[in-house]
JSON list of C-alpha atoms in Angstrom, two decimals:
[
{"chain": "S", "resi": 1074, "resn": "UNK", "atom": "CA", "xyz": [-112.93, -88.54, 106.14]},
{"chain": "S", "resi": 1075, "resn": "UNK", "atom": "CA", "xyz": [-109.91, -86.55, 107.15]},
{"chain": "S", "resi": 1076, "resn": "UNK", "atom": "CA", "xyz": [-107.89, -89.56, 108.06]},
{"chain": "S", "resi": 1077, "resn": "UNK", "atom": "CA", "xyz": [-105.00, -88.72, 110.45]},
{"chain": "S", "resi": 1078, "resn": "UNK", "atom": "CA", "xyz": [-104.16, -85.15, 110.97]},
{"chain": "S", "resi": 1079, "resn": "UNK", "atom": "CA", "xyz": [-101.07, -83.60, 112.70]},
{"chain": "S", "resi": 1080, "resn": "UNK", "atom": "CA", "xyz": [-100.53, -80.03, 113.84]},
{"chain": "S", "resi": 1081, "resn": "UNK", "atom": "CA", "xyz": [-98.28, -78.17, 113.47]},
{"chain": "S", "resi": 1082, "resn": "UNK", "atom": "CA", "xyz": [-96.52, -79.04, 110.35]},
{"chain": "S", "resi": 1083, "resn": "UNK", "atom": "CA", "xyz": [-93.33, -77.22, 111.32]},
{"chain": "S", "resi": 1084, "resn": "UNK", "atom": "CA", "xyz": [-91.99, -76.14, 114.79]},
{"chain": "S", "resi": 1085, "resn": "UNK", "atom": "CA", "xyz": [-88.78, -74.63, 116.13]},
{"chain": "S", "resi": 1086, "resn": "UNK", "atom": "CA", "xyz": [-88.05, -74.87, 119.59]},
{"chain": "S", "resi": 1087, "resn": "UNK", "atom": "CA", "xyz": [-85.24, -73.83, 121.97]},
{"chain": "S", "resi": 1088, "resn": "UNK", "atom": "CA", "xyz": [-83.32, -76.26, 124.12]},
{"chain": "S", "resi": 1089, "resn": "UNK", "atom": "CA", "xyz": [-85.59, -76.69, 127.34]},
{"chain": "S", "resi": 1090, "resn": "UNK", "atom": "CA", "xyz": [-88.74, -75.53, 125.92]},
{"chain": "S", "resi": 1091, "resn": "UNK", "atom": "CA", "xyz": [-91.84, -77.93, 126.08]},
{"chain": "S", "resi": 1092, "resn": "UNK", "atom": "CA", "xyz": [-94.47, -78.34, 123.49]},
{"chain": "S", "resi": 1093, "resn": "UNK", "atom": "CA", "xyz": [-97.24, -80.77, 122.38]},
{"chain": "S", "resi": 1094, "resn": "UNK", "atom": "CA", "xyz": [-97.61, -82.21, 118.98]},
{"chain": "S", "resi": 1095, "resn": "UNK", "atom": "CA", "xyz": [-101.24, -82.81, 118.10]},
{"chain": "S", "resi": 1096, "resn": "UNK", "atom": "CA", "xyz": [-102.57, -85.87, 116.43]},
{"chain": "S", "resi": 1097, "resn": "UNK", "atom": "CA", "xyz": [-106.12, -86.72, 115.48]},
{"chain": "S", "resi": 1098, "resn": "UNK", "atom": "CA", "xyz": [-107.89, -89.47, 113.45]},
{"chain": "S", "resi": 1099, "resn": "UNK", "atom": "CA", "xyz": [-111.58, -89.70, 112.55]},
{"chain": "S", "resi": 1100, "resn": "UNK", "atom": "CA", "xyz": [-111.84, -93.22, 111.64]},
{"chain": "S", "resi": 1101, "resn": "UNK", "atom": "CA", "xyz": [-112.78, -94.59, 114.99]},
{"chain": "S", "resi": 1102, "resn": "UNK", "atom": "CA", "xyz": [-109.38, -96.52, 115.08]},
{"chain": "S", "resi": 1103, "resn": "UNK", "atom": "CA", "xyz": [-108.34, -98.45, 118.17]},
{"chain": "S", "resi": 1104, "resn": "UNK", "atom": "CA", "xyz": [-104.67, -98.33, 117.83]},
{"chain": "S", "resi": 1105, "resn": "UNK", "atom": "CA", "xyz": [-102.49, -95.27, 117.64]},
{"chain": "S", "resi": 1106, "resn": "UNK", "atom": "CA", "xyz": [-98.82, -94.68, 117.59]},
{"chain": "S", "resi": 1107, "resn": "UNK", "atom": "CA", "xyz": [-96.17, -92.22, 117.44]},
{"chain": "S", "resi": 1108, "resn": "UNK", "atom": "CA", "xyz": [-92.92, -92.55, 115.50]},
{"chain": "S", "resi": 1109, "resn": "UNK", "atom": "CA", "xyz": [-89.87, -90.47, 114.85]},
{"chain": "S", "resi": 1110, "resn": "UNK", "atom": "CA", "xyz": [-87.94, -90.61, 111.54]},
{"chain": "S", "resi": 1111, "resn": "UNK", "atom": "CA", "xyz": [-84.49, -89.80, 111.29]},
{"chain": "S", "resi": 1112, "resn": "UNK", "atom": "CA", "xyz": [-82.26, -90.13, 108.02]},
{"chain": "S", "resi": 1113, "resn": "UNK", "atom": "CA", "xyz": [-80.97, -93.76, 107.57]},
{"chain": "S", "resi": 1114, "resn": "UNK", "atom": "CA", "xyz": [-82.77, -95.02, 110.60]},
{"chain": "S", "resi": 1115, "resn": "UNK", "atom": "CA", "xyz": [-86.25, -95.73, 109.24]},
{"chain": "S", "resi": 1116, "resn": "UNK", "atom": "CA", "xyz": [-89.05, -95.24, 111.66]},
{"chain": "S", "resi": 1117, "resn": "UNK", "atom": "CA", "xyz": [-88.57, -95.73, 115.31]},
{"chain": "S", "resi": 1118, "resn": "UNK", "atom": "CA", "xyz": [-91.66, -96.18, 117.79]},
{"chain": "S", "resi": 1119, "resn": "UNK", "atom": "CA", "xyz": [-91.80, -93.70, 120.63]},
{"chain": "S", "resi": 1120, "resn": "UNK", "atom": "CA", "xyz": [-95.37, -94.51, 122.33]},
{"chain": "S", "resi": 1121, "resn": "UNK", "atom": "CA", "xyz": [-98.41, -96.37, 121.31]},
{"chain": "S", "resi": 1122, "resn": "UNK", "atom": "CA", "xyz": [-101.81, -96.78, 122.65]},
{"chain": "S", "resi": 1123, "resn": "UNK", "atom": "CA", "xyz": [-104.21, -99.81, 122.07]},
{"chain": "S", "resi": 1124, "resn": "UNK", "atom": "CA", "xyz": [-107.42, -97.77, 123.27]},
{"chain": "S", "resi": 1125, "resn": "UNK", "atom": "CA", "xyz": [-108.57, -94.91, 125.30]},
{"chain": "S", "resi": 1126, "resn": "UNK", "atom": "CA", "xyz": [-106.73, -94.83, 128.57]},
{"chain": "S", "resi": 1127, "resn": "UNK", "atom": "CA", "xyz": [-104.18, -97.33, 127.69]},
{"chain": "S", "resi": 1128, "resn": "UNK", "atom": "CA", "xyz": [-100.71, -96.44, 126.42]},
{"chain": "S", "resi": 1129, "resn": "UNK", "atom": "CA", "xyz": [-97.28, -98.16, 126.40]},
{"chain": "S", "resi": 1130, "resn": "UNK", "atom": "CA", "xyz": [-93.68, -97.14, 125.65]},
{"chain": "S", "resi": 1131, "resn": "UNK", "atom": "CA", "xyz": [-92.02, -98.08, 122.29]},
{"chain": "S", "resi": 1132, "resn": "UNK", "atom": "CA", "xyz": [-88.37, -98.09, 121.46]},
{"chain": "S", "resi": 1133, "resn": "UNK", "atom": "CA", "xyz": [-87.34, -94.52, 122.22]},
{"chain": "S", "resi": 1134, "resn": "UNK", "atom": "CA", "xyz": [-89.75, -93.18, 124.83]},
{"chain": "S", "resi": 1135, "resn": "UNK", "atom": "CA", "xyz": [-87.32, -91.01, 126.88]},
{"chain": "S", "resi": 1136, "resn": "UNK", "atom": "CA", "xyz": [-88.03, -87.41, 126.85]},
{"chain": "S", "resi": 1137, "resn": "UNK", "atom": "CA", "xyz": [-91.66, -87.86, 125.66]},
{"chain": "S", "resi": 1138, "resn": "UNK", "atom": "CA", "xyz": [-95.13, -88.31, 127.30]},
{"chain": "S", "resi": 1139, "resn": "UNK", "atom": "CA", "xyz": [-98.38, -89.38, 125.84]},
{"chain": "S", "resi": 1140, "resn": "UNK", "atom": "CA", "xyz": [-102.04, -89.86, 126.91]},
{"chain": "S", "resi": 1141, "resn": "UNK", "atom": "CA", "xyz": [-105.08, -91.07, 125.34]},
{"chain": "S", "resi": 1142, "resn": "UNK", "atom": "CA", "xyz": [-108.34, -89.64, 126.98]},
{"chain": "S", "resi": 1143, "resn": "UNK", "atom": "CA", "xyz": [-110.32, -90.21, 123.64]},
{"chain": "S", "resi": 1144, "resn": "UNK", "atom": "CA", "xyz": [-110.39, -92.62, 120.72]},
{"chain": "S", "resi": 1145, "resn": "UNK", "atom": "CA", "xyz": [-109.57, -89.83, 118.36]},
{"chain": "S", "resi": 1146, "resn": "UNK", "atom": "CA", "xyz": [-106.78, -87.86, 119.94]},
{"chain": "S", "resi": 1147, "resn": "UNK", "atom": "CA", "xyz": [-103.29, -88.97, 120.85]},
{"chain": "S", "resi": 1148, "resn": "UNK", "atom": "CA", "xyz": [-100.97, -86.04, 121.73]},
{"chain": "S", "resi": 1149, "resn": "UNK", "atom": "CA", "xyz": [-97.37, -86.16, 122.22]},
{"chain": "S", "resi": 1150, "resn": "UNK", "atom": "CA", "xyz": [-95.71, -83.98, 124.64]},
{"chain": "S", "resi": 1151, "resn": "UNK", "atom": "CA", "xyz": [-92.00, -82.93, 124.66]},
{"chain": "S", "resi": 1152, "resn": "UNK", "atom": "CA", "xyz": [-91.10, -82.20, 128.41]},
{"chain": "S", "resi": 1153, "resn": "UNK", "atom": "CA", "xyz": [-87.81, -80.48, 127.86]},
{"chain": "S", "resi": 1154, "resn": "UNK", "atom": "CA", "xyz": [-86.79, -80.26, 124.20]},
{"chain": "S", "resi": 1155, "resn": "UNK", "atom": "CA", "xyz": [-83.18, -81.21, 123.25]},
{"chain": "S", "resi": 1156, "resn": "UNK", "atom": "CA", "xyz": [-81.27, -80.91, 120.08]},
{"chain": "S", "resi": 1157, "resn": "UNK", "atom": "CA", "xyz": [-81.47, -84.86, 119.66]},
{"chain": "S", "resi": 1158, "resn": "UNK", "atom": "CA", "xyz": [-85.22, -84.45, 119.48]},
{"chain": "S", "resi": 1159, "resn": "UNK", "atom": "CA", "xyz": [-84.75, -82.92, 116.03]},
{"chain": "S", "resi": 1160, "resn": "UNK", "atom": "CA", "xyz": [-86.71, -85.04, 113.84]},
{"chain": "S", "resi": 1161, "resn": "UNK", "atom": "CA", "xyz": [-89.64, -85.64, 111.78]},
{"chain": "S", "resi": 1162, "resn": "UNK", "atom": "CA", "xyz": [-92.60, -87.07, 113.77]},
{"chain": "S", "resi": 1163, "resn": "UNK", "atom": "CA", "xyz": [-95.35, -89.20, 112.43]},
{"chain": "S", "resi": 1164, "resn": "UNK", "atom": "CA", "xyz": [-98.49, -90.23, 114.00]},
{"chain": "S", "resi": 1165, "resn": "UNK", "atom": "CA", "xyz": [-100.24, -93.42, 112.85]},
{"chain": "S", "resi": 1166, "resn": "UNK", "atom": "CA", "xyz": [-103.58, -95.07, 113.53]},
{"chain": "S", "resi": 1167, "resn": "UNK", "atom": "CA", "xyz": [-104.99, -98.56, 112.77]},
{"chain": "S", "resi": 1168, "resn": "UNK", "atom": "CA", "xyz": [-108.15, -100.12, 112.99]},
{"chain": "S", "resi": 1169, "resn": "UNK", "atom": "CA", "xyz": [-107.29, -103.18, 115.09]},
{"chain": "S", "resi": 1170, "resn": "UNK", "atom": "CA", "xyz": [-104.51, -104.13, 117.35]},
{"chain": "S", "resi": 1171, "resn": "UNK", "atom": "CA", "xyz": [-104.11, -107.33, 115.36]},
{"chain": "S", "resi": 1172, "resn": "UNK", "atom": "CA", "xyz": [-100.83, -107.32, 113.59]},
{"chain": "S", "resi": 1173, "resn": "UNK", "atom": "CA", "xyz": [-102.28, -107.79, 110.13]},
{"chain": "S", "resi": 1174, "resn": "UNK", "atom": "CA", "xyz": [-103.84, -104.50, 109.93]},
{"chain": "S", "resi": 1175, "resn": "UNK", "atom": "CA", "xyz": [-102.22, -101.62, 108.07]},
{"chain": "S", "resi": 1176, "resn": "UNK", "atom": "CA", "xyz": [-101.38, -98.25, 109.71]},
{"chain": "S", "resi": 1177, "resn": "UNK", "atom": "CA", "xyz": [-102.48, -94.84, 108.38]},
{"chain": "S", "resi": 1178, "resn": "UNK", "atom": "CA", "xyz": [-99.99, -92.17, 108.62]},
{"chain": "S", "resi": 1179, "resn": "UNK", "atom": "CA", "xyz": [-100.40, -88.60, 109.18]},
{"chain": "S", "resi": 1180, "resn": "UNK", "atom": "CA", "xyz": [-98.32, -85.91, 107.13]},
{"chain": "S", "resi": 1181, "resn": "UNK", "atom": "CA", "xyz": [-95.81, -85.44, 109.71]},
{"chain": "S", "resi": 1182, "resn": "UNK", "atom": "CA", "xyz": [-94.43, -82.57, 111.94]},
{"chain": "S", "resi": 1183, "resn": "UNK", "atom": "CA", "xyz": [-90.91, -81.38, 111.34]},
{"chain": "S", "resi": 1184, "resn": "UNK", "atom": "CA", "xyz": [-89.39, -80.19, 114.41]},
{"chain": "S", "resi": 1185, "resn": "UNK", "atom": "CA", "xyz": [-86.18, -78.39, 114.97]},
{"chain": "S", "resi": 1186, "resn": "UNK", "atom": "CA", "xyz": [-84.48, -77.84, 118.34]},
{"chain": "S", "resi": 1187, "resn": "UNK", "atom": "CA", "xyz": [-81.95, -75.46, 118.69]},
{"chain": "M", "resi": 383, "resn": "UNK", "atom": "CA", "xyz": [-85.66, -110.51, 118.49]},
{"chain": "M", "resi": 384, "resn": "UNK", "atom": "CA", "xyz": [-87.02, -109.33, 115.07]},
{"chain": "M", "resi": 385, "resn": "UNK", "atom": "CA", "xyz": [-85.35, -107.14, 112.61]},
{"chain": "M", "resi": 386, "resn": "UNK", "atom": "CA", "xyz": [-85.50, -106.00, 109.03]},
{"chain": "M", "resi": 387, "resn": "UNK", "atom": "CA", "xyz": [-82.40, -105.34, 106.78]},
{"chain": "M", "resi": 388, "resn": "UNK", "atom": "CA", "xyz": [-83.16, -103.46, 103.53]},
{"chain": "M", "resi": 389, "resn": "UNK", "atom": "CA", "xyz": [-80.03, -103.68, 101.27]},
{"chain": "M", "resi": 390, "resn": "UNK", "atom": "CA", "xyz": [-79.16, -100.42, 99.58]},
{"chain": "M", "resi": 391, "resn": "UNK", "atom": "CA", "xyz": [-79.99, -97.03, 100.82]},
{"chain": "M", "resi": 392, "resn": "UNK", "atom": "CA", "xyz": [-80.38, -95.76, 97.28]},
{"chain": "M", "resi": 393, "resn": "UNK", "atom": "CA", "xyz": [-81.39, -97.67, 94.16]},
{"chain": "M", "resi": 394, "resn": "UNK", "atom": "CA", "xyz": [-81.29, -96.01, 90.82]},
{"chain": "M", "resi": 395, "resn": "UNK", "atom": "CA", "xyz": [-83.01, -97.56, 87.71]},
{"chain": "M", "resi": 396, "resn": "UNK", "atom": "CA", "xyz": [-83.77, -96.14, 84.43]},
{"chain": "M", "resi": 397, "resn": "UNK", "atom": "CA", "xyz": [-87.58, -95.63, 83.35]},
{"chain": "M", "resi": 398, "resn": "UNK", "atom": "CA", "xyz": [-89.03, -98.64, 81.91]},
{"chain": "M", "resi": 399, "resn": "UNK", "atom": "CA", "xyz": [-86.53, -100.96, 83.70]},
{"chain": "M", "resi": 400, "resn": "UNK", "atom": "CA", "xyz": [-87.09, -103.57, 86.60]},
{"chain": "M", "resi": 401, "resn": "UNK", "atom": "CA", "xyz": [-87.44, -102.21, 89.87]},
{"chain": "M", "resi": 402, "resn": "UNK", "atom": "CA", "xyz": [-86.05, -104.61, 92.60]},
{"chain": "M", "resi": 403, "resn": "UNK", "atom": "CA", "xyz": [-86.01, -103.51, 96.32]},
{"chain": "M", "resi": 404, "resn": "UNK", "atom": "CA", "xyz": [-84.45, -106.10, 98.83]},
{"chain": "M", "resi": 405, "resn": "UNK", "atom": "CA", "xyz": [-85.78, -106.75, 102.15]},
{"chain": "M", "resi": 406, "resn": "UNK", "atom": "CA", "xyz": [-84.55, -109.44, 104.65]},
{"chain": "M", "resi": 407, "resn": "UNK", "atom": "CA", "xyz": [-86.08, -110.16, 107.95]},
{"chain": "M", "resi": 408, "resn": "UNK", "atom": "CA", "xyz": [-85.48, -112.24, 111.20]},
{"chain": "M", "resi": 409, "resn": "UNK", "atom": "CA", "xyz": [-88.29, -113.44, 113.26]},
{"chain": "M", "resi": 410, "resn": "UNK", "atom": "CA", "xyz": [-88.76, -116.13, 115.81]},
{"chain": "M", "resi": 411, "resn": "UNK", "atom": "CA", "xyz": [-92.49, -116.50, 114.98]},
{"chain": "M", "resi": 412, "resn": "UNK", "atom": "CA", "xyz": [-94.27, -116.53, 111.71]},
{"chain": "M", "resi": 413, "resn": "UNK", "atom": "CA", "xyz": [-94.16, -113.02, 110.63]},
{"chain": "M", "resi": 414, "resn": "UNK", "atom": "CA", "xyz": [-96.36, -110.48, 108.98]},
{"chain": "M", "resi": 415, "resn": "UNK", "atom": "CA", "xyz": [-94.50, -108.32, 106.27]},
{"chain": "M", "resi": 416, "resn": "UNK", "atom": "CA", "xyz": [-95.31, -105.01, 104.92]},
{"chain": "M", "resi": 417, "resn": "UNK", "atom": "CA", "xyz": [-93.92, -102.55, 102.28]},
{"chain": "M", "resi": 418, "resn": "UNK", "atom": "CA", "xyz": [-94.87, -98.91, 102.82]},
{"chain": "M", "resi": 419, "resn": "UNK", "atom": "CA", "xyz": [-93.96, -96.18, 100.23]},
{"chain": "M", "resi": 420, "resn": "UNK", "atom": "CA", "xyz": [-93.21, -92.39, 101.34]},
{"chain": "M", "resi": 421, "resn": "UNK", "atom": "CA", "xyz": [-93.49, -89.80, 98.67]},
{"chain": "M", "resi": 422, "resn": "UNK", "atom": "CA", "xyz": [-91.52, -86.46, 99.47]},
{"chain": "M", "resi": 423, "resn": "UNK", "atom": "CA", "xyz": [-92.86, -84.53, 102.35]},
{"chain": "M", "resi": 424, "resn": "UNK", "atom": "CA", "xyz": [-95.67, -86.99, 102.88]},
{"chain": "M", "resi": 425, "resn": "UNK", "atom": "CA", "xyz": [-96.64, -89.75, 105.40]},
{"chain": "M", "resi": 426, "resn": "UNK", "atom": "CA", "xyz": [-96.16, -93.45, 104.83]},
{"chain": "M", "resi": 427, "resn": "UNK", "atom": "CA", "xyz": [-98.94, -95.57, 102.86]},
{"chain": "M", "resi": 428, "resn": "UNK", "atom": "CA", "xyz": [-99.27, -99.12, 102.53]},
{"chain": "M", "resi": 429, "resn": "UNK", "atom": "CA", "xyz": [-98.13, -100.74, 99.24]},
{"chain": "M", "resi": 430, "resn": "UNK", "atom": "CA", "xyz": [-98.72, -104.30, 100.00]},
{"chain": "M", "resi": 431, "resn": "UNK", "atom": "CA", "xyz": [-98.73, -107.01, 102.93]},
{"chain": "M", "resi": 432, "resn": "UNK", "atom": "CA", "xyz": [-97.95, -110.65, 103.62]},
{"chain": "M", "resi": 433, "resn": "UNK", "atom": "CA", "xyz": [-100.16, -112.07, 106.16]},
{"chain": "M", "resi": 434, "resn": "UNK", "atom": "CA", "xyz": [-99.69, -115.90, 105.61]},
{"chain": "M", "resi": 435, "resn": "UNK", "atom": "CA", "xyz": [-101.77, -116.42, 102.68]},
{"chain": "M", "resi": 436, "resn": "UNK", "atom": "CA", "xyz": [-100.41, -116.59, 99.20]},
{"chain": "M", "resi": 437, "resn": "UNK", "atom": "CA", "xyz": [-96.65, -116.04, 99.10]},
{"chain": "M", "resi": 438, "resn": "UNK", "atom": "CA", "xyz": [-96.94, -113.69, 95.98]},
{"chain": "M", "resi": 439, "resn": "UNK", "atom": "CA", "xyz": [-98.55, -110.57, 97.08]},
{"chain": "M", "resi": 440, "resn": "UNK", "atom": "CA", "xyz": [-99.70, -107.88, 94.74]},
{"chain": "M", "resi": 441, "resn": "UNK", "atom": "CA", "xyz": [-100.02, -104.24, 95.81]},
{"chain": "M", "resi": 442, "resn": "UNK", "atom": "CA", "xyz": [-101.02, -100.78, 94.48]},
{"chain": "M", "resi": 443, "resn": "UNK", "atom": "CA", "xyz": [-99.04, -99.27, 91.56]},
{"chain": "M", "resi": 444, "resn": "UNK", "atom": "CA", "xyz": [-98.02, -102.37, 89.91]},
{"chain": "M", "resi": 445, "resn": "UNK", "atom": "CA", "xyz": [-95.76, -103.60, 92.68]},
{"chain": "M", "resi": 446, "resn": "UNK", "atom": "CA", "xyz": [-95.54, -107.12, 93.96]},
{"chain": "M", "resi": 447, "resn": "UNK", "atom": "CA", "xyz": [-93.49, -108.94, 96.64]},
{"chain": "M", "resi": 448, "resn": "UNK", "atom": "CA", "xyz": [-92.57, -112.63, 97.10]},
{"chain": "M", "resi": 449, "resn": "UNK", "atom": "CA", "xyz": [-92.47, -113.99, 100.62]},
{"chain": "M", "resi": 450, "resn": "UNK", "atom": "CA", "xyz": [-89.58, -116.73, 100.92]},
{"chain": "M", "resi": 451, "resn": "UNK", "atom": "CA", "xyz": [-89.26, -118.39, 104.09]},
{"chain": "M", "resi": 452, "resn": "UNK", "atom": "CA", "xyz": [-86.23, -120.31, 103.10]},
{"chain": "M", "resi": 453, "resn": "UNK", "atom": "CA", "xyz": [-84.29, -117.20, 102.22]},
{"chain": "M", "resi": 454, "resn": "UNK", "atom": "CA", "xyz": [-86.26, -114.93, 104.90]},
{"chain": "M", "resi": 455, "resn": "UNK", "atom": "CA", "xyz": [-86.73, -112.44, 102.35]},
{"chain": "M", "resi": 456, "resn": "UNK", "atom": "CA", "xyz": [-89.64, -110.28, 100.99]},
{"chain": "M", "resi": 457, "resn": "UNK", "atom": "CA", "xyz": [-88.06, -108.35, 98.03]},
{"chain": "M", "resi": 458, "resn": "UNK", "atom": "CA", "xyz": [-90.41, -105.79, 96.46]},
{"chain": "M", "resi": 459, "resn": "UNK", "atom": "CA", "xyz": [-90.53, -105.90, 92.56]},
{"chain": "M", "resi": 460, "resn": "UNK", "atom": "CA", "xyz": [-92.09, -103.89, 89.73]},
{"chain": "M", "resi": 461, "resn": "UNK", "atom": "CA", "xyz": [-91.53, -104.95, 86.03]},
{"chain": "M", "resi": 462, "resn": "UNK", "atom": "CA", "xyz": [-91.20, -101.41, 84.47]},
{"chain": "M", "resi": 463, "resn": "UNK", "atom": "CA", "xyz": [-90.40, -98.36, 86.56]},
{"chain": "M", "resi": 464, "resn": "UNK", "atom": "CA", "xyz": [-92.21, -94.99, 86.01]},
{"chain": "M", "resi": 465, "resn": "UNK", "atom": "CA", "xyz": [-91.14, -91.59, 86.98]},
{"chain": "M", "resi": 466, "resn": "UNK", "atom": "CA", "xyz": [-93.80, -91.43, 89.52]},
{"chain": "M", "resi": 467, "resn": "UNK", "atom": "CA", "xyz": [-92.26, -94.53, 91.25]},
{"chain": "M", "resi": 468, "resn": "UNK", "atom": "CA", "xyz": [-89.50, -92.13, 92.78]},
{"chain": "M", "resi": 469, "resn": "UNK", "atom": "CA", "xyz": [-90.00, -92.28, 96.61]},
{"chain": "M", "resi": 470, "resn": "UNK", "atom": "CA", "xyz": [-88.48, -93.93, 99.62]},
{"chain": "M", "resi": 471, "resn": "UNK", "atom": "CA", "xyz": [-89.77, -97.47, 100.57]},
{"chain": "M", "resi": 472, "resn": "UNK", "atom": "CA", "xyz": [-89.82, -99.12, 103.89]},
{"chain": "M", "resi": 473, "resn": "UNK", "atom": "CA", "xyz": [-90.04, -102.75, 104.70]},
{"chain": "M", "resi": 474, "resn": "UNK", "atom": "CA", "xyz": [-91.58, -103.63, 108.09]},
{"chain": "M", "resi": 475, "resn": "UNK", "atom": "CA", "xyz": [-92.24, -106.78, 110.09]},
{"chain": "M", "resi": 476, "resn": "UNK", "atom": "CA", "xyz": [-94.66, -107.17, 112.73]},
{"chain": "M", "resi": 477, "resn": "UNK", "atom": "CA", "xyz": [-93.70, -108.11, 116.40]},
{"chain": "M", "resi": 478, "resn": "UNK", "atom": "CA", "xyz": [-95.91, -109.22, 119.56]},
{"chain": "M", "resi": 479, "resn": "UNK", "atom": "CA", "xyz": [-96.24, -106.71, 122.30]},
{"chain": "M", "resi": 480, "resn": "UNK", "atom": "CA", "xyz": [-97.63, -106.54, 125.74]},
{"chain": "M", "resi": 481, "resn": "UNK", "atom": "CA", "xyz": [-100.92, -105.37, 124.98]},
{"chain": "M", "resi": 482, "resn": "UNK", "atom": "CA", "xyz": [-101.47, -106.81, 121.52]},
{"chain": "M", "resi": 483, "resn": "UNK", "atom": "CA", "xyz": [-99.41, -108.69, 118.86]},
{"chain": "M", "resi": 484, "resn": "UNK", "atom": "CA", "xyz": [-98.80, -105.51, 116.90]},
{"chain": "M", "resi": 485, "resn": "UNK", "atom": "CA", "xyz": [-95.75, -103.60, 116.75]},
{"chain": "M", "resi": 486, "resn": "UNK", "atom": "CA", "xyz": [-94.07, -102.92, 113.42]},
{"chain": "M", "resi": 487, "resn": "UNK", "atom": "CA", "xyz": [-90.27, -103.06, 113.32]},
{"chain": "M", "resi": 488, "resn": "UNK", "atom": "CA", "xyz": [-89.03, -101.02, 110.20]},
{"chain": "M", "resi": 489, "resn": "UNK", "atom": "CA", "xyz": [-86.13, -101.28, 107.94]},
{"chain": "M", "resi": 490, "resn": "UNK", "atom": "CA", "xyz": [-83.93, -98.09, 107.24]},
{"chain": "M", "resi": 491, "resn": "UNK", "atom": "CA", "xyz": [-85.60, -97.43, 103.90]},
{"chain": "M", "resi": 492, "resn": "UNK", "atom": "CA", "xyz": [-84.38, -97.54, 100.33]},
{"chain": "M", "resi": 493, "resn": "UNK", "atom": "CA", "xyz": [-84.67, -94.20, 98.23]},
{"chain": "M", "resi": 494, "resn": "UNK", "atom": "CA", "xyz": [-85.70, -95.32, 94.64]},
{"chain": "M", "resi": 495, "resn": "UNK", "atom": "CA", "xyz": [-84.27, -92.92, 91.94]},
{"chain": "M", "resi": 496, "resn": "UNK", "atom": "CA", "xyz": [-85.81, -93.18, 88.57]},
{"chain": "M", "resi": 497, "resn": "UNK", "atom": "CA", "xyz": [-83.51, -92.03, 85.66]},
{"chain": "M", "resi": 498, "resn": "UNK", "atom": "CA", "xyz": [-85.18, -90.65, 82.53]}
]
């Protein structure tokens, strides 16, 4: 199993540009989520999905869109990039939506918005 | 509302010394608690978790944590630090959500520095 994969690893955008961060998992996990990690703030949940066709907002959803058309893929779209979206983005997945299950993380995408 | 507080953004210990990373939580319902580790330029991986079974939980790489309800704490310990333990450690608590009872609330992280 490749686990959770994310592309690209690094990205530089100009303010106002849009892009999609890709996330895929091959473990048939039901639950997937996107986090951003900023220094001294831990991880903050952007959006999550409990199955194909079902998504919901997390703590910091503004400026981001998601969709989940398949179990495997959960892309994150930045609609109009802003410098405040400079961060490291992690995708994670979990076998179950039950709260006792661990999350598996991708290696991250480091995004800089100038 | 649930929250997690990790005391100390940086903790420095000598190789071979005891490691103690502190985590306090607040939760209106019985929580599930997790410790994750992040090595440089990598994603996070699970160290251990508490899910209302034994209060002393053993994890990977010799780490363990004890759930103390009276103190609302879930501190992470390791008897003897190794250079390979240098990483950032995150404590997290689970929170009910609209579709499921699974949303993690994360602490800010503690960077563990090992001195030779």
